[in-house]
Coordinates of C-alpha atoms in Angstrom, one line a residue:
M49 CA 87.5 74.8 88.3
Q50 CA 87.0 76.1 91.8
L51 CA 87.4 79.9 91.7
L52 CA 90.6 81.2 93.1
N53 CA 90.3 82.9 96.5
W54 CA 92.3 86.1 96.0
N55 CA 92.5 86.5 99.8
D56 CA 95.0 83.6 99.7
I57 CA 97.3 85.3 97.2
D58 CA 99.9 88.0 97.9
L59 CA 102.0 87.7 94.8
V60 CA 101.1 87.2 91.1
V61 CA 103.9 86.2 88.7
F62 CA 103.2 86.6 85.0
D63 CA 104.9 85.0 82.1
V64 CA 105.2 87.4 79.1
D65 CA 105.3 85.8 75.7
G66 CA 101.9 84.3 74.9
T67 CA 100.5 85.3 78.3
L68 CA 100.4 89.1 78.2
Y69 CA 100.0 89.4 74.4
D70 CA 98.7 87.4 71.4
Q71 CA 101.8 85.6 70.3
R72 CA 100.2 84.3 67.1
R73 CA 99.2 87.8 66.1
L74 CA 102.7 89.2 66.7
R75 CA 104.3 86.4 64.7
F76 CA 102.0 87.2 61.7
A77 CA 103.1 90.8 61.9
M78 CA 106.8 89.8 62.2
L79 CA 106.4 87.3 59.4
R80 CA 105.3 90.0 57.0
R81 CA 108.5 92.0 57.9
L82 CA 110.6 88.9 57.5
L83 CA 109.1 88.0 54.1
A84 CA 109.8 91.6 53.0
A85 CA 113.5 91.3 54.1
T86 CA 113.7 87.9 52.4
W87 CA 112.5 89.4 49.2
Q88 CA 115.0 92.2 49.4
T89 CA 117.9 89.9 50.1
R90 CA 116.7 87.0 48.0
S91 CA 117.7 84.8 50.8
L92 CA 115.8 82.6 53.3
D93 CA 118.8 82.6 55.7
T94 CA 117.4 84.9 58.4
L95 CA 114.0 83.1 58.4
Q96 CA 115.7 79.7 58.7
T97 CA 118.2 80.8 61.3
L98 CA 115.4 82.1 63.6
R99 CA 113.5 78.9 63.2
T100 CA 116.6 76.9 64.1
F101 CA 117.2 79.1 67.1
R102 CA 113.7 78.5 68.4
H103 CA 114.1 74.8 68.0
V104 CA 117.4 74.8 69.9
R105 CA 115.8 76.8 72.8
E106 CA 112.9 74.4 73.0
A107 CA 115.3 71.5 73.2
L108 CA 117.4 73.2 75.9
G109 CA 114.2 73.6 77.9
D110 CA 113.4 69.9 77.5
Q111 CA 116.9 68.7 78.3
P112 CA 118.5 71.4 80.5
E113 CA 122.2 72.1 80.2
A114 CA 124.2 74.4 82.5
D115 CA 125.7 76.5 79.8
F116 CA 122.4 77.1 77.9
M117 CA 123.2 80.9 77.3
R118 CA 126.2 80.0 75.1
L119 CA 124.8 76.8 73.7
Q120 CA 121.7 78.4 72.3
Y121 CA 123.9 80.5 70.0
A122 CA 126.7 77.9 69.5
R123 CA 124.3 75.1 68.3
T124 CA 122.4 77.4 66.1
A125 CA 125.6 78.8 64.6
R126 CA 126.9 75.3 63.9
R127 CA 123.7 74.2 62.2
R128 CA 123.4 77.4 60.1
H129 CA 127.2 77.7 59.4
K130 CA 127.4 81.1 61.1
T131 CA 129.4 82.6 64.0
E132 CA 127.9 82.9 67.4
D133 CA 128.1 86.6 67.2
E134 CA 126.1 86.6 64.0
V135 CA 123.4 84.5 65.5
R136 CA 123.3 86.7 68.6
A137 CA 122.9 89.9 66.5
L138 CA 120.3 88.4 64.3
T139 CA 118.1 87.0 67.1
N140 CA 118.4 90.3 69.1
E141 CA 117.3 92.3 66.1
W142 CA 114.4 90.1 65.0
M143 CA 113.2 88.5 68.3
E144 CA 113.9 91.4 70.8
R145 CA 114.1 94.8 69.1
Q146 CA 111.8 94.7 66.0
P147 CA 108.7 93.1 67.7
L148 CA 108.5 95.9 70.3
R149 CA 106.7 98.3 67.9
F150 CA 103.8 95.7 67.5
L151 CA 103.4 94.6 71.1
A152 CA 100.9 97.3 72.2
G153 CA 98.5 96.2 69.4
C154 CA 98.8 92.6 70.4
R155 CA 98.2 93.0 74.2
Y156 CA 95.3 90.9 75.5
P157 CA 92.2 92.9 76.5
H158 CA 91.6 93.8 80.2
L159 CA 95.2 93.4 81.3
D160 CA 95.6 97.0 82.3
A161 CA 92.4 96.7 84.5
L162 CA 93.6 93.5 86.0
F163 CA 97.0 94.9 86.9
A164 CA 95.2 97.9 88.5
G165 CA 92.9 95.7 90.4
L166 CA 95.7 93.5 91.7
R167 CA 97.6 96.6 92.9
S168 CA 94.4 98.0 94.5
A169 CA 94.0 94.8 96.4
G170 CA 97.6 95.0 97.7
K171 CA 99.0 92.2 95.5
Q172 CA 102.6 92.3 94.3
I173 CA 103.1 91.8 90.6
A174 CA 106.2 90.1 89.2
V175 CA 107.4 88.7 85.9
F176 CA 109.3 85.5 85.1
S177 CA 110.1 85.0 81.4
D178 CA 112.4 82.8 79.4
Y179 CA 113.3 85.9 77.3
P180 CA 114.4 89.4 78.2
A181 CA 111.2 91.2 79.4
S182 CA 111.8 94.7 80.6
D183 CA 111.5 96.4 77.1
K184 CA 108.5 94.2 76.3
L185 CA 106.7 95.3 79.5
A186 CA 107.4 98.9 78.7
A187 CA 106.0 98.5 75.1
L188 CA 102.9 96.8 76.6
G189 CA 102.4 99.6 79.0
L190 CA 102.6 97.3 82.0
Q191 CA 104.7 97.4 85.2
A192 CA 106.0 94.7 87.4
Q193 CA 108.7 94.3 90.0
P194 CA 110.8 92.2 90.2
I195 CA 111.3 91.2 86.6
V196 CA 113.3 87.9 86.4
C197 CA 114.4 86.3 83.1
A198 CA 116.1 83.0 82.3
T199 CA 118.8 85.1 80.5
D200 CA 119.7 86.9 83.7
A201 CA 123.3 86.1 84.8
G202 CA 122.0 85.0 88.2
V203 CA 119.4 82.7 86.8
A204 CA 120.7 81.1 83.5
R205 CA 118.0 78.4 83.6
L206 CA 115.0 77.9 81.3
K207 CA 111.6 76.9 82.5
P208 CA 110.4 74.5 83.7
D209 CA 113.4 74.9 86.0
P210 CA 111.9 76.8 89.0
F211 CA 115.0 78.7 89.9
G212 CA 113.7 82.0 88.6
L213 CA 110.4 81.7 90.5
L214 CA 112.3 80.8 93.7
S215 CA 114.4 83.9 93.1
I216 CA 111.2 86.0 92.9
L217 CA 109.9 84.5 96.1
R218 CA 113.2 85.3 97.9
Q219 CA 113.1 88.9 96.6
T220 CA 109.5 89.5 97.6
G221 CA 109.5 87.5 100.8
V222 CA 106.2 85.9 99.8
P223 CA 105.8 82.2 100.8
A224 CA 105.2 79.9 97.8
Q225 CA 101.7 78.9 99.0
R226 CA 100.6 82.5 98.8
A227 CA 101.9 83.1 95.2
L228 CA 100.3 82.4 91.8
M229 CA 102.0 81.9 88.5
I230 CA 100.0 82.9 85.4
G231 CA 101.2 81.6 82.1
D232 CA 100.3 80.0 78.8
R233 CA 102.2 76.7 78.8
F234 CA 101.6 73.6 80.9
D235 CA 105.0 72.1 80.1
R236 CA 106.9 75.3 81.1
D237 CA 104.9 77.7 83.3
A238 CA 102.7 75.2 85.2
I239 CA 105.5 72.7 85.8
A240 CA 107.9 75.4 87.0
A241 CA 105.2 76.7 89.4
S242 CA 104.5 73.2 90.7
R243 CA 108.2 72.6 91.3
A244 CA 108.4 75.9 93.2
G245 CA 105.4 74.9 95.4
M246 CA 103.2 77.6 93.8
R247 CA 99.7 77.4 92.3
A248 CA 99.5 77.9 88.5
L249 CA 96.7 79.4 86.3
I250 CA 97.2 78.7 82.6
R251 CA 95.7 80.4 79.6
A252 CA 94.3 77.6 77.5
R253 CA 91.4 76.8 75.2
K254 CA 90.6 73.5 77.0
P255 CA 90.6 72.5 80.7
H256 CA 93.5 70.5 82.1
P257 CA 93.1 67.7 84.6
A258 CA 96.0 68.9 86.8
F259 CA 96.1 72.7 86.5
D260 CA 93.6 75.5 86.6
T261 CA 92.9 77.3 83.3
F262 CA 91.3 80.4 81.9
R263 CA 90.5 81.6 78.4
A264 CA 90.5 85.4 78.7
Y265 CA 91.3 88.1 81.3
D266 CA 87.6 88.8 81.8
D267 CA 86.8 85.3 82.9
P268 CA 85.0 84.8 86.2
V269 CA 88.3 84.0 88.1
F270 CA 89.5 87.6 87.4
Q271 CA 86.2 89.4 88.1
P272 CA 87.0 90.3 91.8
M273 CA 90.2 92.1 90.6
L274 CA 88.5 93.7 87.6
M275 CA 85.7 95.0 89.8
R276 CA 88.2 96.6 92.2
A277 CA 89.8 98.4 89.3
K278 CA 86.4 99.6 88.0
T279 CA 85.4 100.8 91.5
R280 CA 88.7 102.6 91.9
A281 CA 88.4 104.2 88.5
G282 CA 84.8 105.3 89.4
Q283 CA 86.0 106.8 92.7
G284 CA 88.7 108.7 90.9
A285 CA 86.3 110.1 88.4
T286 CA 84.1 111.5 91.2
V287 CA 86.9 113.2 93.0

């Protein structure tokens, strides 16, 4: 791919899950805890309910519906013969609260330097996630503003709907053509960026014919920002 000209970018919007941390590594860590809980309760109910919830969320992203915030719980509850409150409590515990302790160990290398380099270059950093993100960012030791999530009352739309990205553009005052979305899914992050008129940069193992890709945060595309962070750190050390 042709290297990104960072002079053309004023705003970088990051996805969170799978983009800022190794989602596979986190899921292995959480699977161990889930298996331990399964052994204690002698029941697969929690594991199966979480799997059903993820499937329901994916389907709602593929075929959007206006009331997705309620439907994600209602449809899972119906399939698992639970109440919506039970599903909400279970998913909050196992998908939002318990993973926080493992996030720092799953963060991708070089992200702290990249964030520092972006700020040193005067770039704004924002987040757009399908899941609540503020606590995850804190656990990862990263900062962004604004933080917009599909679960926000003023958004209530899953990617690839671009509404959240458009909200970020309005809040920051940055034109779409001077903004960049960094994510890990072509069918969610890249499409949402395209619909918002933004460029996308997707973490992937293989190139894509329509979207720019990268494999790691020390790839050549990020070197200008990493060098800025290194230079700034060196200047700070000499003061």
